[in-house]
């Protein structure tokens, strides 16, 4: 006989259930007690009570207005009962297009949420979607049974829109400037600053960052950190940084690299965002007769298992022991249990693997940057 596994129900849902039971038993007539009194009665924090009240309001049992008592809606005026609570995953592209490590993190998070009786549903909102796309997104998010949202690589306007909504949201990635939402991401600014420093320490003076032109906050942080390595590093006198943005296709990456290496000052070192683009760049360099690391040095900003299994191994950054997945799941469960998270970033710095793809130019007696 197959037994159904027990579920660990989030505290906010338990509190909502207790208040719902009190309403059904007519423990209160027209209004609920205040949040402070409910927290005393139920022995939970006020933020948890507020999260539970928000759920009951979305379920049509009460009306919540700031500065007013919470009114109980009579049974005859309530709408139909809602389905089980839902965590909405809003992304600009299908999950299958994500990097493998990020995809595994989402799958693990979904499994942890399912253990607590929460379903997940994915809404793809392309960054170039128009008014109709925004309207469909609003309808999706504002359904009564949507409990909270996870936002993946959304542009500034959409992040700002979510910051104005009442539904709790966690940005998987970095927030754009001025957006007040909780977020969780790799510290790409620090990673790219470190990568720039690694190149400088080996004598490289002409460096380029190869990244998508998505405009994502993580990409902007990467550019900032890479530039900071040159601007603040003591060995950086005379060093230059080039930022090469592409649309993600192999053809466009090759076109951008043609312009880069046909310039009067081609780079000797490349920092490449996105694992899938590293191999496009490597194949391009081989076809052009540029050896790694003898002619061009490489660092991959992100991780792929193949990076350690090729010759020479590609220098890269990796988060060990599924730390990213565990931290993401823990943050999501905190938001589910508390009903919200503080609007601040949670950053994780990966481990650096030096590999064998960086040439030490300081071993040469004289180094002259190509003119």
Short mmCIF file of C-alpha atoms in Angstrom, two decimals:
data_model
loop_
_atom_site.label_atom_id
_atom_site.label_comp_id
_atom_site.label_asym_id
_atom_site.label_seq_id
_atom_site.Cartn_x
_atom_site.Cartn_y
_atom_site.Cartn_z
CA UNK A 1 0.00 0.00 0.00
CA UNK A 2 1.35 3.42 -0.97
CA UNK A 3 1.08 5.91 1.88
CA UNK A 4 0.68 9.64 1.36
CA UNK A 5 3.64 11.56 2.77
CA UNK A 6 2.82 14.02 5.59
CA UNK A 7 3.07 17.71 4.74
CA UNK A 8 4.76 20.39 6.83
CA UNK A 9 2.28 23.24 6.51
CA UNK A 10 3.74 26.79 6.63
CA UNK A 11 2.98 28.69 9.83
CA UNK A 12 1.12 31.49 8.04
CA UNK A 13 -1.25 28.93 6.51
CA UNK A 14 -1.77 27.31 9.93
CA UNK A 15 -2.63 30.69 11.46
CA UNK A 16 -4.98 31.44 8.57
CA UNK A 17 -6.67 28.10 9.21
CA UNK A 18 -7.10 28.90 12.92
CA UNK A 19 -8.64 32.30 12.18
CA UNK A 20 -10.85 30.73 9.50
CA UNK A 21 -12.08 28.17 12.04
CA UNK A 22 -12.85 30.98 14.49
CA UNK A 23 -14.85 32.80 11.83
CA UNK A 24 -16.82 29.65 10.96
CA UNK A 25 -17.56 29.06 14.66
CA UNK A 26 -18.72 32.69 14.95
CA UNK A 27 -16.08 33.52 17.55
CA UNK A 28 -16.33 37.11 16.26
CA UNK A 29 -19.35 38.92 14.90
CA UNK A 30 -18.53 41.56 12.28
CA UNK A 31 -14.85 42.36 12.82
CA UNK A 32 -11.71 40.45 13.70
CA UNK A 33 -9.57 41.49 16.66
CA UNK A 34 -6.53 43.59 15.83
CA UNK A 35 -3.28 41.99 14.69
CA UNK A 36 -1.68 42.52 18.10
CA UNK A 37 -4.53 40.77 19.90
CA UNK A 38 -4.55 37.89 17.40
CA UNK A 39 -0.80 37.44 17.83
CA UNK A 40 -1.34 37.18 21.60
CA UNK A 41 -4.21 34.70 21.21
CA UNK A 42 -2.38 32.50 18.71
CA UNK A 43 1.12 33.00 20.19
CA UNK A 44 2.74 33.93 16.89
CA UNK A 45 4.44 37.07 15.62
CA UNK A 46 2.49 39.99 14.17
CA UNK A 47 4.13 39.60 10.72
CA UNK A 48 2.85 36.01 10.65
CA UNK A 49 -0.64 37.20 11.62
CA UNK A 50 -0.53 39.88 8.92
CA UNK A 51 0.50 37.26 6.35
CA UNK A 52 -2.42 35.06 7.45
CA UNK A 53 -4.84 38.00 7.20
CA UNK A 54 -3.57 38.68 3.69
CA UNK A 55 -4.34 35.06 2.74
CA UNK A 56 -7.84 35.25 4.21
CA UNK A 57 -8.48 38.49 2.33
CA UNK A 58 -7.41 36.89 -0.95
CA UNK A 59 -9.69 33.97 -0.11
CA UNK A 60 -12.65 36.34 0.26
CA UNK A 61 -13.28 35.83 3.99
CA UNK A 62 -12.32 39.30 5.23
CA UNK A 63 -11.56 42.78 3.95
CA UNK A 64 -8.25 44.35 4.95
CA UNK A 65 -7.83 48.13 4.82
CA UNK A 66 -4.90 50.00 6.31
CA UNK A 67 -5.99 51.94 9.39
CA UNK A 68 -9.35 50.15 9.61
CA UNK A 69 -10.62 47.09 11.44
CA UNK A 70 -10.67 43.87 9.45
CA UNK A 71 -14.29 43.19 8.50
CA UNK A 72 -15.63 39.64 8.23
CA UNK A 73 -17.48 39.09 4.94
CA UNK A 74 -20.83 37.33 5.46
CA UNK A 75 -20.98 33.81 4.05
CA UNK A 76 -23.66 34.72 1.48
CA UNK A 77 -21.35 37.34 -0.05
CA UNK A 78 -18.26 35.17 -0.33
CA UNK A 79 -17.08 33.80 -3.64
CA UNK A 80 -16.41 30.13 -4.35
CA UNK A 81 -13.66 28.40 -2.38
CA UNK A 82 -10.21 28.72 -3.89
CA UNK A 83 -7.86 25.93 -4.91
CA UNK A 84 -4.73 25.00 -3.01
CA UNK A 85 -2.20 27.79 -2.50
CA UNK A 86 0.13 28.52 -5.38
CA UNK A 87 3.67 29.88 -5.71
CA UNK A 88 3.99 31.69 -9.04
CA UNK A 89 7.34 31.52 -10.87
CA UNK A 90 7.59 34.46 -13.27
CA UNK A 91 10.42 34.32 -15.78
CA UNK A 92 11.37 35.96 -19.08
CA UNK A 93 12.13 32.60 -20.73
CA UNK A 94 11.14 28.92 -20.25
CA UNK A 95 12.99 27.17 -17.43
CA UNK A 96 14.50 24.75 -19.94
CA UNK A 97 16.52 27.67 -21.35
CA UNK A 98 18.16 28.37 -17.99
CA UNK A 99 21.69 27.33 -17.05
CA UNK A 100 21.70 23.76 -15.62
CA UNK A 101 22.72 24.87 -12.10
CA UNK A 102 19.91 27.45 -11.90
CA UNK A 103 17.40 24.95 -13.28
CA UNK A 104 18.37 22.39 -10.62
CA UNK A 105 17.86 25.06 -7.95
CA UNK A 106 14.33 25.75 -9.17
CA UNK A 107 13.47 22.04 -9.28
CA UNK A 108 14.74 21.52 -5.72
CA UNK A 109 12.77 24.56 -4.53
CA UNK A 110 9.60 23.17 -6.15
CA UNK A 111 10.14 19.86 -4.35
CA UNK A 112 10.50 21.56 -0.95
CA UNK A 113 7.36 23.63 -1.56
CA UNK A 114 5.41 20.54 -2.61
CA UNK A 115 6.33 18.91 0.71
CA UNK A 116 4.46 21.77 2.36
CA UNK A 117 1.36 21.47 0.21
CA UNK A 118 2.18 24.38 -2.11
CA UNK A 119 1.86 24.03 -5.86
CA UNK A 120 4.02 25.98 -8.32
CA UNK A 121 3.05 27.39 -11.68
CA UNK A 122 5.27 29.06 -14.27
CA UNK A 123 4.38 32.22 -16.18
CA UNK A 124 6.69 33.23 -19.03
CA UNK A 125 6.72 36.99 -19.57
CA UNK A 126 9.26 37.92 -22.29
CA UNK A 127 11.15 41.13 -21.60
CA UNK A 128 9.79 42.61 -24.82
CA UNK A 129 6.14 41.77 -24.12
CA UNK A 130 3.72 44.64 -24.60
CA UNK A 131 0.57 45.85 -22.87
CA UNK A 132 -1.33 42.61 -23.44
CA UNK A 133 1.50 40.64 -21.81
CA UNK A 134 1.45 42.92 -18.77
CA UNK A 135 -2.32 42.53 -18.49
CA UNK A 136 -2.06 38.74 -18.57
CA UNK A 137 0.68 38.88 -15.92
CA UNK A 138 -1.50 41.01 -13.63
CA UNK A 139 -4.40 38.59 -14.04
CA UNK A 140 -2.11 35.64 -13.28
CA UNK A 141 -0.54 37.14 -10.15
CA UNK A 142 -3.73 38.63 -8.71
CA UNK A 143 -5.65 35.36 -8.65
CA UNK A 144 -6.90 34.71 -5.10
CA UNK A 145 -4.87 31.53 -4.52
CA UNK A 146 -1.47 32.98 -5.54
CA UNK A 147 0.45 33.03 -2.26
CA UNK A 148 3.80 34.51 -3.36
CA UNK A 149 6.02 34.91 -6.43
CA UNK A 150 9.55 34.08 -7.54
CA UNK A 151 10.89 36.49 -10.18
CA UNK A 152 13.63 35.36 -12.56
CA UNK A 153 15.58 37.80 -14.77
CA UNK A 154 12.81 40.36 -15.19
CA UNK A 155 13.50 43.84 -16.52
CA UNK A 156 13.36 46.92 -14.31
CA UNK A 157 9.75 47.89 -15.10
CA UNK A 158 8.40 44.49 -14.12
CA UNK A 159 10.43 44.38 -10.91
CA UNK A 160 9.10 47.83 -10.02
CA UNK A 161 5.55 46.67 -10.73
CA UNK A 162 5.93 43.71 -8.36
CA UNK A 163 7.38 45.99 -5.68
CA UNK A 164 4.08 47.92 -5.73
CA UNK A 165 1.93 44.80 -5.33
CA UNK A 166 0.74 43.25 -2.07
CA UNK A 167 1.71 39.69 -3.01
CA UNK A 168 5.13 38.78 -1.52
CA UNK A 169 7.90 38.29 -4.10
CA UNK A 170 11.51 37.09 -4.12
CA UNK A 171 13.84 38.06 -6.97
CA UNK A 172 15.99 35.12 -8.06
CA UNK A 173 18.81 37.26 -9.36
CA UNK A 174 19.64 40.87 -8.56
CA UNK A 175 17.29 43.82 -8.15
CA UNK A 176 17.64 46.76 -10.46
CA UNK A 177 18.57 50.10 -8.91
CA UNK A 178 15.77 51.64 -6.81
CA UNK A 179 13.74 48.38 -6.72
CA UNK A 180 12.85 47.43 -3.15
CA UNK A 181 12.39 43.66 -3.12
CA UNK A 182 14.17 40.76 -1.41
CA UNK A 183 16.63 39.07 -3.76
CA UNK A 184 19.00 36.13 -3.91
CA UNK A 185 21.88 35.91 -6.33
CA UNK A 186 25.52 35.15 -6.89
CA UNK A 187 27.58 38.22 -6.04
CA UNK A 188 28.45 38.89 -9.68
CA UNK A 189 29.96 42.26 -8.90
CA UNK A 190 32.49 40.68 -6.54
CA UNK A 191 33.04 37.70 -8.86
CA UNK A 192 33.89 39.87 -11.86
CA UNK A 193 36.03 42.19 -9.76
CA UNK A 194 37.95 39.11 -8.62
CA UNK A 195 38.26 37.83 -12.20
CA UNK A 196 39.62 41.17 -13.37
CA UNK A 197 42.13 41.07 -10.54
CA UNK A 198 43.17 37.55 -11.54
CA UNK A 199 43.94 38.75 -15.07
CA UNK A 200 45.81 41.82 -13.81
CA UNK A 201 47.90 39.71 -11.45
CA UNK A 202 49.10 37.68 -14.46
CA UNK A 203 50.10 40.81 -16.36
CA UNK A 204 47.10 41.15 -18.68
CA UNK A 205 46.35 44.75 -19.62
CA UNK A 206 43.79 44.32 -22.43
CA UNK A 207 40.68 42.51 -21.15
CA UNK A 208 37.11 42.03 -22.38
CA UNK A 209 33.87 40.91 -20.72
CA UNK A 210 31.62 38.90 -23.08
CA UNK A 211 27.99 38.91 -21.92
CA UNK A 212 24.37 38.98 -23.17
CA UNK A 213 22.68 42.32 -23.81
CA UNK A 214 19.69 41.31 -21.68
CA UNK A 215 19.99 44.34 -19.41
CA UNK A 216 19.57 42.10 -16.38
CA UNK A 217 20.69 43.45 -13.03
CA UNK A 218 23.24 40.63 -12.67
CA UNK A 219 24.83 41.56 -15.99
CA UNK A 220 25.03 45.22 -14.97
CA UNK A 221 26.65 44.18 -11.68
CA UNK A 222 29.15 42.05 -13.63
CA UNK A 223 30.19 45.01 -15.77
CA UNK A 224 30.54 47.24 -12.71
CA UNK A 225 32.74 44.73 -10.89
CA UNK A 226 34.96 44.10 -13.92
CA UNK A 227 35.56 47.82 -14.37
CA UNK A 228 36.26 48.22 -10.66
CA UNK A 229 39.10 45.70 -10.90
CA UNK A 230 40.94 48.03 -13.27
CA UNK A 231 39.93 51.28 -11.58
CA UNK A 232 40.88 50.25 -8.05
CA UNK A 233 43.58 47.60 -8.52
CA UNK A 234 47.16 48.71 -7.95
CA UNK A 235 48.56 46.77 -10.96
CA UNK A 236 46.05 48.38 -13.31
CA UNK A 237 48.09 51.31 -14.65
CA UNK A 238 47.42 51.43 -18.38
CA UNK A 239 44.98 48.51 -18.33
CA UNK A 240 41.82 48.71 -20.44
CA UNK A 241 38.47 46.94 -20.21
CA UNK A 242 36.08 46.31 -23.10
CA UNK A 243 32.45 45.25 -22.67
CA UNK A 244 31.10 43.13 -25.53
CA UNK A 245 27.32 42.59 -25.54
CA UNK A 246 25.61 40.05 -27.79
CA UNK A 247 22.12 38.67 -28.33
CA UNK A 248 22.99 35.11 -27.29
CA UNK A 249 23.14 33.52 -30.75
CA UNK A 250 26.32 31.87 -32.02
CA UNK A 251 26.28 34.01 -35.15
CA UNK A 252 26.03 37.28 -33.22
CA UNK A 253 28.75 36.21 -30.77
CA UNK A 254 31.06 35.42 -33.68
CA UNK A 255 30.30 38.79 -35.28
CA UNK A 256 31.12 40.60 -32.04
CA UNK A 257 34.34 38.61 -31.62
CA UNK A 258 35.37 39.41 -35.20
CA UNK A 259 35.08 43.11 -34.43
CA UNK A 260 36.94 42.64 -31.16
CA UNK A 261 39.93 40.75 -32.55
CA UNK A 262 40.12 42.81 -35.74
CA UNK A 263 40.46 45.98 -33.68
CA UNK A 264 43.73 47.85 -33.23
CA UNK A 265 43.97 46.61 -29.63
CA UNK A 266 42.63 43.05 -29.32
CA UNK A 267 42.32 41.59 -25.81
CA UNK A 268 44.64 39.00 -24.32
CA UNK A 269 42.07 37.91 -21.71
CA UNK A 270 38.33 37.20 -21.86
CA UNK A 271 35.81 36.88 -19.02
CA UNK A 272 32.73 35.10 -20.37
CA UNK A 273 29.27 35.10 -18.80
CA UNK A 274 26.94 32.11 -19.32
CA UNK A 275 28.45 28.60 -19.62
CA UNK A 276 26.82 27.86 -22.97
CA UNK A 277 28.62 30.83 -24.54
CA UNK A 278 32.06 29.75 -23.31
CA UNK A 279 32.20 26.90 -25.82
CA UNK A 280 31.08 29.16 -28.68
CA UNK A 281 33.98 31.47 -27.84
CA UNK A 282 36.48 28.60 -27.52
CA UNK A 283 35.49 27.15 -30.90
CA UNK A 284 35.77 30.60 -32.47
CA UNK A 285 39.27 31.08 -31.06
CA UNK A 286 40.40 27.67 -32.31
CA UNK A 287 39.06 28.35 -35.79
CA UNK A 288 40.89 31.66 -35.81
CA UNK A 289 44.13 30.00 -34.72
CA UNK A 290 44.17 31.65 -31.29
CA UNK A 291 45.29 29.12 -28.68
CA UNK A 292 44.06 29.03 -25.07
CA UNK A 293 45.91 30.11 -22.99
CA UNK A 294 49.00 30.81 -25.12
CA UNK A 295 47.35 33.60 -27.12
CA UNK A 296 44.12 34.35 -25.27
CA UNK A 297 43.36 33.61 -21.60
CA UNK A 298 39.86 32.69 -20.42
CA UNK A 299 37.78 32.78 -17.24
CA UNK A 300 34.16 31.55 -17.16
CA UNK A 301 32.00 33.61 -14.80
CA UNK A 302 29.72 30.63 -14.12
CA UNK A 303 30.10 26.88 -13.75
CA UNK A 304 29.74 23.90 -16.05
CA UNK A 305 30.93 20.37 -15.26
CA UNK A 306 32.82 20.22 -18.55
CA UNK A 307 35.09 23.10 -17.56
CA UNK A 308 37.14 20.79 -15.33
CA UNK A 309 37.23 17.95 -17.86
CA UNK A 310 38.71 19.71 -20.89
CA UNK A 311 42.37 20.41 -21.57
CA UNK A 312 43.40 22.87 -20.40
CA UNK A 313 40.76 23.10 -17.63
CA UNK A 314 38.89 26.40 -17.89
CA UNK A 315 39.16 28.78 -14.94
CA UNK A 316 35.68 29.32 -13.50
CA UNK A 317 33.57 30.02 -10.42
CA UNK A 318 31.42 27.34 -8.81
CA UNK A 319 29.14 27.08 -5.79
CA UNK A 320 30.07 23.87 -4.00
CA UNK A 321 27.81 21.26 -2.43
CA UNK A 322 24.54 22.64 -3.82
CA UNK A 323 24.82 25.63 -1.50
CA UNK A 324 22.86 27.82 -3.93
CA UNK A 325 19.96 25.35 -4.10
CA UNK A 326 19.78 24.96 -0.32
CA UNK A 327 19.94 28.72 0.33
CA UNK A 328 17.23 29.37 -2.26
CA UNK A 329 14.92 26.76 -0.77
CA UNK A 330 15.53 28.09 2.73
CA UNK A 331 14.69 31.66 1.67
CA UNK A 332 11.51 30.52 -0.06
CA UNK A 333 10.38 28.58 3.00
CA UNK A 334 11.07 31.62 5.18
CA UNK A 335 8.87 33.73 2.90
CA UNK A 336 6.15 31.09 2.93
CA UNK A 337 6.23 30.76 6.74
CA UNK A 338 6.48 34.47 7.54
CA UNK A 339 4.47 35.85 4.64
CA UNK A 340 7.28 38.19 3.60
CA UNK A 341 11.03 38.80 3.54
CA UNK A 342 13.05 41.92 4.24
CA UNK A 343 13.65 43.92 1.06
CA UNK A 344 17.40 43.37 0.94
CA UNK A 345 19.81 41.29 -1.16
CA UNK A 346 21.15 37.91 -0.10
CA UNK A 347 24.41 37.28 -1.97
CA UNK A 348 26.57 34.19 -2.23
CA UNK A 349 30.18 34.15 -3.44
CA UNK A 350 31.25 31.01 -5.30
CA UNK A 351 34.59 29.25 -5.08
CA UNK A 352 37.22 30.12 -7.68
CA UNK A 353 38.85 27.29 -9.67
CA UNK A 354 41.99 28.63 -11.41
CA UNK A 355 42.14 25.84 -14.01
CA UNK A 356 44.80 26.19 -16.69
CA UNK A 357 43.33 28.76 -19.06
CA UNK A 358 45.21 31.88 -17.87
CA UNK A 359 48.69 32.63 -19.15
CA UNK A 360 51.13 34.39 -16.84
CA UNK A 361 52.48 37.25 -18.95
CA UNK A 362 54.67 38.48 -16.10
CA UNK A 363 57.08 35.62 -16.78
CA UNK A 364 58.12 37.44 -19.94
CA UNK A 365 60.89 39.99 -19.57
CA UNK A 366 58.95 42.58 -21.54
CA UNK A 367 55.20 42.81 -21.99
CA UNK A 368 53.72 45.16 -24.56
CA UNK A 369 49.98 45.42 -24.97
CA UNK A 370 49.06 45.09 -28.67
CA UNK A 371 48.87 48.55 -30.22
#
